[in-house]
Coordinates of C-alpha atoms and ligand atoms in Angstrom, one line a residue:
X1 CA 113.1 62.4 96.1
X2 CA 110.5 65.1 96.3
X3 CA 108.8 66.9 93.8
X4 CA 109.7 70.9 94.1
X5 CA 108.0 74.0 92.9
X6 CA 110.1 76.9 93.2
X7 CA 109.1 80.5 92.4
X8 CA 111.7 83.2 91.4
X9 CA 110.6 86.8 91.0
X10 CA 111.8 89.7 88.8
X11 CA 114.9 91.0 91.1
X12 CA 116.4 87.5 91.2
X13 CA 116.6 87.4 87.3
X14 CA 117.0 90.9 86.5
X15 CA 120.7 90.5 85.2
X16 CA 123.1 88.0 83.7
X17 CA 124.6 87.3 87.0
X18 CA 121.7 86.6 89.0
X19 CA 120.2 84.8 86.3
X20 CA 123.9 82.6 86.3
X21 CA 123.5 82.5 90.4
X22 CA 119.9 80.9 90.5
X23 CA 120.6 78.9 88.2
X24 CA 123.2 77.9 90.2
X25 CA 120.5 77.1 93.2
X26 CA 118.8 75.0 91.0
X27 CA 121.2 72.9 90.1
X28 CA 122.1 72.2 93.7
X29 CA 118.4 71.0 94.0
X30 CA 118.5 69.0 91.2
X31 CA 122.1 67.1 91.7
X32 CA 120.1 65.9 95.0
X33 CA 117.8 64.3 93.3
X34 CA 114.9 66.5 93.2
X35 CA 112.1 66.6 90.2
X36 CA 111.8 70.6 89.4
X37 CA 109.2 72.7 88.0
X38 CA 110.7 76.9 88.2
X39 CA 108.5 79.0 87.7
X40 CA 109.9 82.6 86.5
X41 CA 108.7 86.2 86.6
X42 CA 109.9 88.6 83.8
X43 CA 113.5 90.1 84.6
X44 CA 113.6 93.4 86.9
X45 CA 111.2 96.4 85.7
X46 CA 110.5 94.7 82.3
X47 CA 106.6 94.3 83.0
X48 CA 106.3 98.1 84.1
X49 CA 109.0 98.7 81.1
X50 CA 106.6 97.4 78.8
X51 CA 103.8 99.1 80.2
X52 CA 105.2 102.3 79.5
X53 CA 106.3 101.2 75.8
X54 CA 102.6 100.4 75.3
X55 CA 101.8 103.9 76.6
X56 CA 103.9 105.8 73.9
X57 CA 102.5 103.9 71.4
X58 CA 98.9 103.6 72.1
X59 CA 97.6 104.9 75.8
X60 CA 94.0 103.1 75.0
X61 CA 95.7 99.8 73.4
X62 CA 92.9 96.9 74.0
X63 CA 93.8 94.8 77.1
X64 CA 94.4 91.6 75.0
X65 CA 97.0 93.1 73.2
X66 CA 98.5 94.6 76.4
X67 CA 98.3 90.9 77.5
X68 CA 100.2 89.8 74.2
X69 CA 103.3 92.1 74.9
X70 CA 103.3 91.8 79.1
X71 CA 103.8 87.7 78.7
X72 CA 106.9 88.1 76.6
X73 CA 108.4 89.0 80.0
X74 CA 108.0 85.7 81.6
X75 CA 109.1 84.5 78.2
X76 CA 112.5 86.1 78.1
X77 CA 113.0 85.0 81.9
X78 CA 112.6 81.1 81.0
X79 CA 114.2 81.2 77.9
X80 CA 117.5 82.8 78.9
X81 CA 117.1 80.8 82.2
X82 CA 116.8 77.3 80.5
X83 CA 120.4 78.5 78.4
X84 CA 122.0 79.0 81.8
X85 CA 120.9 75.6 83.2
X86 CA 122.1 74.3 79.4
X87 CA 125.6 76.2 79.9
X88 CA 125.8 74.3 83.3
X89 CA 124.9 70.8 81.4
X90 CA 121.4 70.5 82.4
X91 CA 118.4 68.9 81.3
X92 CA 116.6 71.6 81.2
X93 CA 112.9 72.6 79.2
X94 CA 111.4 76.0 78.8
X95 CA 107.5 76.7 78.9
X96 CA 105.4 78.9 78.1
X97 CA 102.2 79.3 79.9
X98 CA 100.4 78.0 76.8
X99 CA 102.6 75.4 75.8
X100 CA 101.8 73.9 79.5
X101 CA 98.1 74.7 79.0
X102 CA 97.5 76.9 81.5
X103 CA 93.9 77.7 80.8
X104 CA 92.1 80.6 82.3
X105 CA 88.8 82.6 82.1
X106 CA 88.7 85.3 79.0
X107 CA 89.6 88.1 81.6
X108 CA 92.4 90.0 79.9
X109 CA 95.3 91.3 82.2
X110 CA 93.3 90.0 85.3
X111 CA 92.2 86.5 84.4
X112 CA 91.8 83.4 86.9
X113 CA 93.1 79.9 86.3
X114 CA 90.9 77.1 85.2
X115 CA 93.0 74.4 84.5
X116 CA 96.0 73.3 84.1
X117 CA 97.0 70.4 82.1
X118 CA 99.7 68.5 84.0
X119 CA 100.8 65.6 81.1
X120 CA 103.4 67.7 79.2
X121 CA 105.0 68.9 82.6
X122 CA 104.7 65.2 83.8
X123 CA 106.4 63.8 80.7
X124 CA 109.1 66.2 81.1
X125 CA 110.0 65.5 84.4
X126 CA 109.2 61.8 83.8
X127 CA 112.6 62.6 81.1
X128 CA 114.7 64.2 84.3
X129 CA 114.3 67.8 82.9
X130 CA 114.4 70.5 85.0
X131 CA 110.7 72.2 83.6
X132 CA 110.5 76.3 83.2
X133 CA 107.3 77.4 83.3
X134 CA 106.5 81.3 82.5
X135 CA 104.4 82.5 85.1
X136 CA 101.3 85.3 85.1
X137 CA 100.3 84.0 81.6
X138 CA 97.6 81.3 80.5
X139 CA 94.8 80.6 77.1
X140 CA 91.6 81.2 77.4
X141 CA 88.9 79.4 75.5
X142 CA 89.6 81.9 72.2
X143 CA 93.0 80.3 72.3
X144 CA 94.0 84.1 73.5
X145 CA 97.3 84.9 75.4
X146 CA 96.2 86.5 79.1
X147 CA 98.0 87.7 82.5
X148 CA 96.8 87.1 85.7
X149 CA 97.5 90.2 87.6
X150 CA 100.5 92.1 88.6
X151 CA 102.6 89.3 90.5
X152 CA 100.5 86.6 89.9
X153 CA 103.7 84.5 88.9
X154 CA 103.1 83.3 91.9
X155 CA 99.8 82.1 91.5
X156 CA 101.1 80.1 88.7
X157 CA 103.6 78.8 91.0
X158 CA 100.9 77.6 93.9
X159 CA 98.5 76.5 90.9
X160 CA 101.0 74.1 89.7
X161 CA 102.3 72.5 93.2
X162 CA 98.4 71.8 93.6
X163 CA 98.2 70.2 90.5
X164 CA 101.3 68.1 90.4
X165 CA 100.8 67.4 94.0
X166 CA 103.9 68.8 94.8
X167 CA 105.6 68.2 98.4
X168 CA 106.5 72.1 98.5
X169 CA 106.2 75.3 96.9
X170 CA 109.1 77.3 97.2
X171 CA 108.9 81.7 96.2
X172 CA 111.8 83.1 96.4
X173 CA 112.5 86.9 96.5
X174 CA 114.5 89.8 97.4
X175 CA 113.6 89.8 100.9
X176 CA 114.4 86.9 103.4
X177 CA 110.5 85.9 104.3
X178 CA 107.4 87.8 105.3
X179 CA 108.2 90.3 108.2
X180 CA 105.5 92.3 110.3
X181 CA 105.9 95.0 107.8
X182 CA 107.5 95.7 104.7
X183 CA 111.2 95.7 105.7
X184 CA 112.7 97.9 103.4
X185 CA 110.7 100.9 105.0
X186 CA 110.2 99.7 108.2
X187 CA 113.6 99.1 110.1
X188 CA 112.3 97.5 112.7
X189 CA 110.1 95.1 111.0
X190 CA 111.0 91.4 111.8
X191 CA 110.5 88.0 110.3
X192 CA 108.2 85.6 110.9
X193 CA 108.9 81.8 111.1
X194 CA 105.4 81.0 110.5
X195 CA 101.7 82.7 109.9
X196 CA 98.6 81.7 108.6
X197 CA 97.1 81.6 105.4
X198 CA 94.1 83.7 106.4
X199 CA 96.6 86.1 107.7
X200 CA 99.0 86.0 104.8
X201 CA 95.9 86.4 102.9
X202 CA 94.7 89.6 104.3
X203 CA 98.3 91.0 104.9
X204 CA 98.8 90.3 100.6
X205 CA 95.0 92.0 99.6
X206 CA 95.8 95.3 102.5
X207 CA 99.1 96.1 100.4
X208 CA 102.4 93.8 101.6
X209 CA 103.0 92.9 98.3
X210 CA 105.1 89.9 99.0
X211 CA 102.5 87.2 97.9
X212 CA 99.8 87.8 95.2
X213 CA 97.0 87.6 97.1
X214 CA 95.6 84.9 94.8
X215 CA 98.1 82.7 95.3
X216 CA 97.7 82.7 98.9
X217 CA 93.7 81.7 98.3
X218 CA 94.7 78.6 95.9
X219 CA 97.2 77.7 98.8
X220 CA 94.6 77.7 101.3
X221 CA 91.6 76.0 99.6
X222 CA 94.2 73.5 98.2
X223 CA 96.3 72.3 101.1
X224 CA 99.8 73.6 99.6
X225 CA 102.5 74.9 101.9
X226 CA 104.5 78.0 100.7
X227 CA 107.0 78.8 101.9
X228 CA 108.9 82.6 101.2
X229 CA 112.5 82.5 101.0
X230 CA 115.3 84.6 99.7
X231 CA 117.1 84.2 96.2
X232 CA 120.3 85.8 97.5
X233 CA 121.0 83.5 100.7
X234 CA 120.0 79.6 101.8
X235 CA 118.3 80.5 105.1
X236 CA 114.9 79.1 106.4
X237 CA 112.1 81.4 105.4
X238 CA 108.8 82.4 106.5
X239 CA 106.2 79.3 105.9
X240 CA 102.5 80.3 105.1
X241 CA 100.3 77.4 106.6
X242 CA 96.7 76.5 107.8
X243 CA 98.1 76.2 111.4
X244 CA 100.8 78.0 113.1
X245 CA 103.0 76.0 115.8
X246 CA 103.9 79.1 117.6
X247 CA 102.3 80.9 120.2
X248 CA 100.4 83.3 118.9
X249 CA 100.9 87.1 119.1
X250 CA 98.1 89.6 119.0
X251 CA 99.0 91.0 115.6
X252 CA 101.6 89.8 113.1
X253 CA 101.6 92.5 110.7
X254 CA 100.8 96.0 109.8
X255 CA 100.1 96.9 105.7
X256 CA 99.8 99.6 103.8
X257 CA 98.3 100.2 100.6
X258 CA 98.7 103.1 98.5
X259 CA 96.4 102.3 95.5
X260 CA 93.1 103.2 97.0
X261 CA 91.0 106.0 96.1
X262 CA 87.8 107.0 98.0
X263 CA 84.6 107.8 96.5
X264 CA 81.8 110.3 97.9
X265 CA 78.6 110.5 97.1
X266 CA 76.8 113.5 98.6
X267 CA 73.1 114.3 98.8
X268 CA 71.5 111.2 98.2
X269 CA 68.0 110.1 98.8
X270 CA 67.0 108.8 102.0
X271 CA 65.3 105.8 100.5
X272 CA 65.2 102.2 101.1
X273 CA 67.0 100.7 96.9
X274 CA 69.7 103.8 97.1
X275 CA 72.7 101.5 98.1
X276 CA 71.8 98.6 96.0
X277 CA 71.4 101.0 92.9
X278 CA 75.0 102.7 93.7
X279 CA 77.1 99.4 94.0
X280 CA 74.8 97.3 91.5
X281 CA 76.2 100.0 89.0
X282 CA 79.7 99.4 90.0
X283 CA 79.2 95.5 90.2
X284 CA 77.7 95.4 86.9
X285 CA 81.0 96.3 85.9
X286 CA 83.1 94.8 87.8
X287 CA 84.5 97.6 90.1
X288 CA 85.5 96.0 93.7
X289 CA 84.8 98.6 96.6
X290 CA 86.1 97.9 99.3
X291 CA 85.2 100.1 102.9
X292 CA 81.4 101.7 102.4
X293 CA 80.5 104.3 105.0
X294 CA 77.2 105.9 104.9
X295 CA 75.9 109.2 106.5
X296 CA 72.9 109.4 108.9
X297 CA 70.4 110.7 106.9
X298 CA 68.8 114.3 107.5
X299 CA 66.7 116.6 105.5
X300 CA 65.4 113.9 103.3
X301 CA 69.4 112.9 102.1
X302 CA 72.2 111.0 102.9
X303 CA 76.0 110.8 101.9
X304 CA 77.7 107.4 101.0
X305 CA 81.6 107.1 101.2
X306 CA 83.5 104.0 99.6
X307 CA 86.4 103.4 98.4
X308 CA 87.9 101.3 95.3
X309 CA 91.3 100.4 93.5
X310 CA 92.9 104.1 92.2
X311 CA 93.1 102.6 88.8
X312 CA 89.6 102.5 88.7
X313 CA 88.2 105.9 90.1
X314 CA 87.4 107.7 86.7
X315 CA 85.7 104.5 85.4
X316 CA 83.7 104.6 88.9
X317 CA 83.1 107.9 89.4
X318 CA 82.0 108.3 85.2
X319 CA 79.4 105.3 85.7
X320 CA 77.9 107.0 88.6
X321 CA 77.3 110.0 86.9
X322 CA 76.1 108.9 84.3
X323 CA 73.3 107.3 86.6
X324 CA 72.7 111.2 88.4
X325 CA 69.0 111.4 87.8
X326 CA 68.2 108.1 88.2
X327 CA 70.1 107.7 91.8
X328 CA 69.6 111.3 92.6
X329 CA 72.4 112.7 94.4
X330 CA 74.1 116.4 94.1
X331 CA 77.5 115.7 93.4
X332 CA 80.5 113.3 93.5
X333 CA 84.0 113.7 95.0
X334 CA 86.8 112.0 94.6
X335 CA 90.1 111.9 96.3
X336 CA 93.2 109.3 95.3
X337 CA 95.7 110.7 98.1
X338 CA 94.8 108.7 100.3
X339 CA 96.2 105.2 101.7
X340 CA 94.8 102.2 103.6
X341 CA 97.0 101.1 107.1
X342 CA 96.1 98.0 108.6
X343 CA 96.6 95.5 111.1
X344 CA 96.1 91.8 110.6
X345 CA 96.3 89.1 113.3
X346 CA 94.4 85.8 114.5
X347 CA 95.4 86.9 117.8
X348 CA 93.1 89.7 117.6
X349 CA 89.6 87.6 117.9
X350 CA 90.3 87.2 121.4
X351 CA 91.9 90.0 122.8
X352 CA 90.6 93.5 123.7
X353 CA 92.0 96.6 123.5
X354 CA 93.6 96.3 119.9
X355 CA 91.5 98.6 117.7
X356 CA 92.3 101.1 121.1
X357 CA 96.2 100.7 120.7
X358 CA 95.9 101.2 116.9
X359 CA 94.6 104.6 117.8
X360 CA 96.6 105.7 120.5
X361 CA 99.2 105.1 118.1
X362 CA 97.8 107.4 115.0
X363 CA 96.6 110.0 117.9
X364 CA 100.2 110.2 119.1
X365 CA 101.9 110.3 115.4
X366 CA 99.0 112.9 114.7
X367 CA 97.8 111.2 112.1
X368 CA 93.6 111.6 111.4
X369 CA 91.2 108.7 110.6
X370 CA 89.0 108.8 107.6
X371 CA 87.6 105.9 107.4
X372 CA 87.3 103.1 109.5
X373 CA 86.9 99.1 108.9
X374 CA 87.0 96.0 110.5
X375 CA 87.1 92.2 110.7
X376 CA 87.6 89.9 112.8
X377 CA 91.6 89.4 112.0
X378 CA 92.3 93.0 110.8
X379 CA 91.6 96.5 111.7
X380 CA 92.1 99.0 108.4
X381 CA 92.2 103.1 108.4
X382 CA 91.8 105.0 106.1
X383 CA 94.1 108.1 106.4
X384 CA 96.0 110.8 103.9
X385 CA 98.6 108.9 102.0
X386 CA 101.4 112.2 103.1
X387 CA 100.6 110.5 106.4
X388 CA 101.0 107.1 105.3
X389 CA 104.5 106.3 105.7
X390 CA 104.5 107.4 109.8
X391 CA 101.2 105.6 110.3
X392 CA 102.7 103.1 109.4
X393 CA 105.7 103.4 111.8
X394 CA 104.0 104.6 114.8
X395 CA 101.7 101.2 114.4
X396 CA 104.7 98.9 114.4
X397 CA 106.3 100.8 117.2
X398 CA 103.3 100.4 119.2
X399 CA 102.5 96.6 118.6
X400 CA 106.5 95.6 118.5
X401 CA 108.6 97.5 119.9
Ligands
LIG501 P1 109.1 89.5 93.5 O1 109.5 90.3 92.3 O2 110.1 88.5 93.9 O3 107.7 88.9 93.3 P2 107.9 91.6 95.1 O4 108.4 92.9 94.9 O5 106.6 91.2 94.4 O6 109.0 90.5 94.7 O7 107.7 91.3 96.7 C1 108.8 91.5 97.5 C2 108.7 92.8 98.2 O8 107.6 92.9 99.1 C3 109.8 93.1 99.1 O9 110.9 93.7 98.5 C4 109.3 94.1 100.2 O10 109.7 95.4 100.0 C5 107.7 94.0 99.9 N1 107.0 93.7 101.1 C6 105.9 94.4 101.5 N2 105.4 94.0 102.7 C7 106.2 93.0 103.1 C8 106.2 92.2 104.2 N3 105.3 92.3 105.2 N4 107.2 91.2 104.4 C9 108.1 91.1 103.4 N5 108.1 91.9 102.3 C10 107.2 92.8 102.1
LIG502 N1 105.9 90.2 85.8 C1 104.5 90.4 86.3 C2 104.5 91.7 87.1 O1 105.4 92.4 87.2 C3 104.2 89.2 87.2 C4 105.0 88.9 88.4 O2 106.1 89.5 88.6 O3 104.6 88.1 89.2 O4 103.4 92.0 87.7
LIG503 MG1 105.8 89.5 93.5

């Protein structure tokens, strides 16, 4: 008997019926024997339904009480789960994220987990309920409702096999695994049986959106296997691991991201303290950049290029000027139409030749380069999001086909 975490995500629960089908799954887990711990995302478009409620209401509302309405998602999700499960004569408990005691830091609709009590789960399952817990959502130390992120339900999914030292962790979705690109826009895209957490890590923070990138962290510094499966058949899945079994390609995925905006300074001071003043105003607030490119200098000045999350340009790009005299520079640009393409792959540390392939590739779709960065398991571009989608394409054809 083995003790299962299993993830299911919006699309599997958007509906009566699917809710009725996976609940269906779960039962066949539990009649073998199996303790369970679900976790469940909020049903369908609710979160980004919600989201736009909030908006007609009050654009500016504070992000606690954006946090306050975005949990009762996850809510709905366990609750109505749990009275399929009952219809079906299960024992069957739901939880909220606070009832658990999923405690996290007091960073509204982007905080971290902390802790997580395991006793009321463990007494549950020590009864032979099946446990639903309401992912994205913990307490903080005000005793204040926050979300983890957009998709983090499955943080709260590999948070809780670590803790309850579960023997697998199970995310279901709408797609059968993780593929070398996002399948639904790239027919050719194929599965993969296996790949590594530091590639599943970099694929899931450049854009392929099927693992919060979080959860693929916890997984990694915590030793728990994930595996990615689909809701709608029982077929093996794509397993996220420290090791891979197979031989290794060169790349095993391309990503792209879309919710990137680039930042230009122009005409700053050639002096040694510029950078640090630039990014200590963004850290002090806790803007992430991301790819930094600066000028060579001449005449006395110097350009710096970076880019950060779209949702956060104004609140960059307002800081900065608000520091004008003080970091001297002439003006600021901005641009959000743009997207970041990548390639990830462990493979790529010991070939040659990859970063040249890449670019034969966006030479021959005619796509241009804006900005260029590197590591030593990915390759990103940064290039004009109209481009984006045959970037994309002519990068998979290249490394795949
Ligand atoms: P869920 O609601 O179950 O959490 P998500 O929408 O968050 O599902 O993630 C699943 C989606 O991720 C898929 O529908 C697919 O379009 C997208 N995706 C992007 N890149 C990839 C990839 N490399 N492999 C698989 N799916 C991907
Ligand atoms: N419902 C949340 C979201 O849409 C969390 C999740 O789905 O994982 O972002
Ligand atoms: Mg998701």
């Amino acid at each position: 008997m083995a003790l299962v975490v299993k993830k299911f995500g919006g699309s599997s629960v958007a509906d009566a019926e699917r809710i009725r089908r996976v609940a269906g799954l779960i039962a066949e887990d539990y009649s073998m024997g199996h303790d369970l711990v679900v976790v469940l995302s909020a049903p369908g478009d609710m979160t980004d339904d919600l989201i736009e409620k909030a908006r007609e209401v009050n654009p500016k509302a504070s992000r606690r009480e954006m946090d306050v309405l975005l949990s009762t998602g996850e809510q709905t999700s366990v609750a109505l789960m749990a009275m399929a499960l009952e219809a079906l004569g299960l024992p069957v408990v739901s939880l909220t994220g606070w009832q658990v005691a999923v405690r996290t830091n007091t960073e509204y609709s982007n905080a971290r987990i902390e802790r997580i009590d395991k006793e009321r789960i463990e007494s549950e399952l020590d009864r032979r309920r099946i446990v639903l817990v309401a992912g994205f959502q913990g307490l903080n130390k005000y005793d204040d409702i926050t979300t983890l992120g957009r998709g983090a339900s499955d943080t709260t999914a590999v948070a809780l096999a670590a803790v309850l030292r579960a023997d697998s962790c199970q995310i279901y979705t709408d797609v059968d695994g993780v593929y070398t690109a996002d399948p639904r826009k790239i027919p050719g895209a194929r599965k993969l049986a296996e790949i590594t957490y530091d590639e599943m890590l970099e694929l899931a923070s450049l854009g392929a959106q099927v693992l919060h990138n979080r959860c693929v962290q916890m997984g990694k510094r915590y030793g728990v296997e994930i595996e990615v499966l689909s809701s709608f058949e029982r077929k093996p899945g794509t397993k996220v691991k420290e090791v891979t079994d197979l031989e290794k390609t060169k790349i095993s995925g391309v990503a792209r991201d879309t919710e990137v905006s680039r930042i230009a300074l122009v005409g700053l001071r050639d002096e040694p303290g510029v950078a640090f003043r630039v990014f200590q105003t963004l850290a002090r607030d806790k803007i992430v950049v991301d790819i930094i490119l600066q000028s060579i200098g001449r005449d006395g000045t110097q350009d710096i290029s970076f880019t950060v999350a779209r949702a956060d340009t104004e609140r960059a790009a307002s800081l900065l000027a608000a520091q004008q005299t003080q970091l001297g520079f002439a003006r600021i640009d901005t641009d959000d139409k743009i997207a970041k393409v990548s390639i990830v792959g462990a493979g790529m540390m010991s070939a040659s030749g990859i970063a040249a392939t890449m670019f034969e590739a966006l030479y021959d779709a005619e796509v241009n380069i804006g900005m260029i960065s590197t590591s030593e398991i990915k390759i990103s571009v940064l290039v004009d999001e109209a481009d984006s989608d045959r970037a994309v394409q002519a990068i998979h054809r290249k490394f795949f086909d």
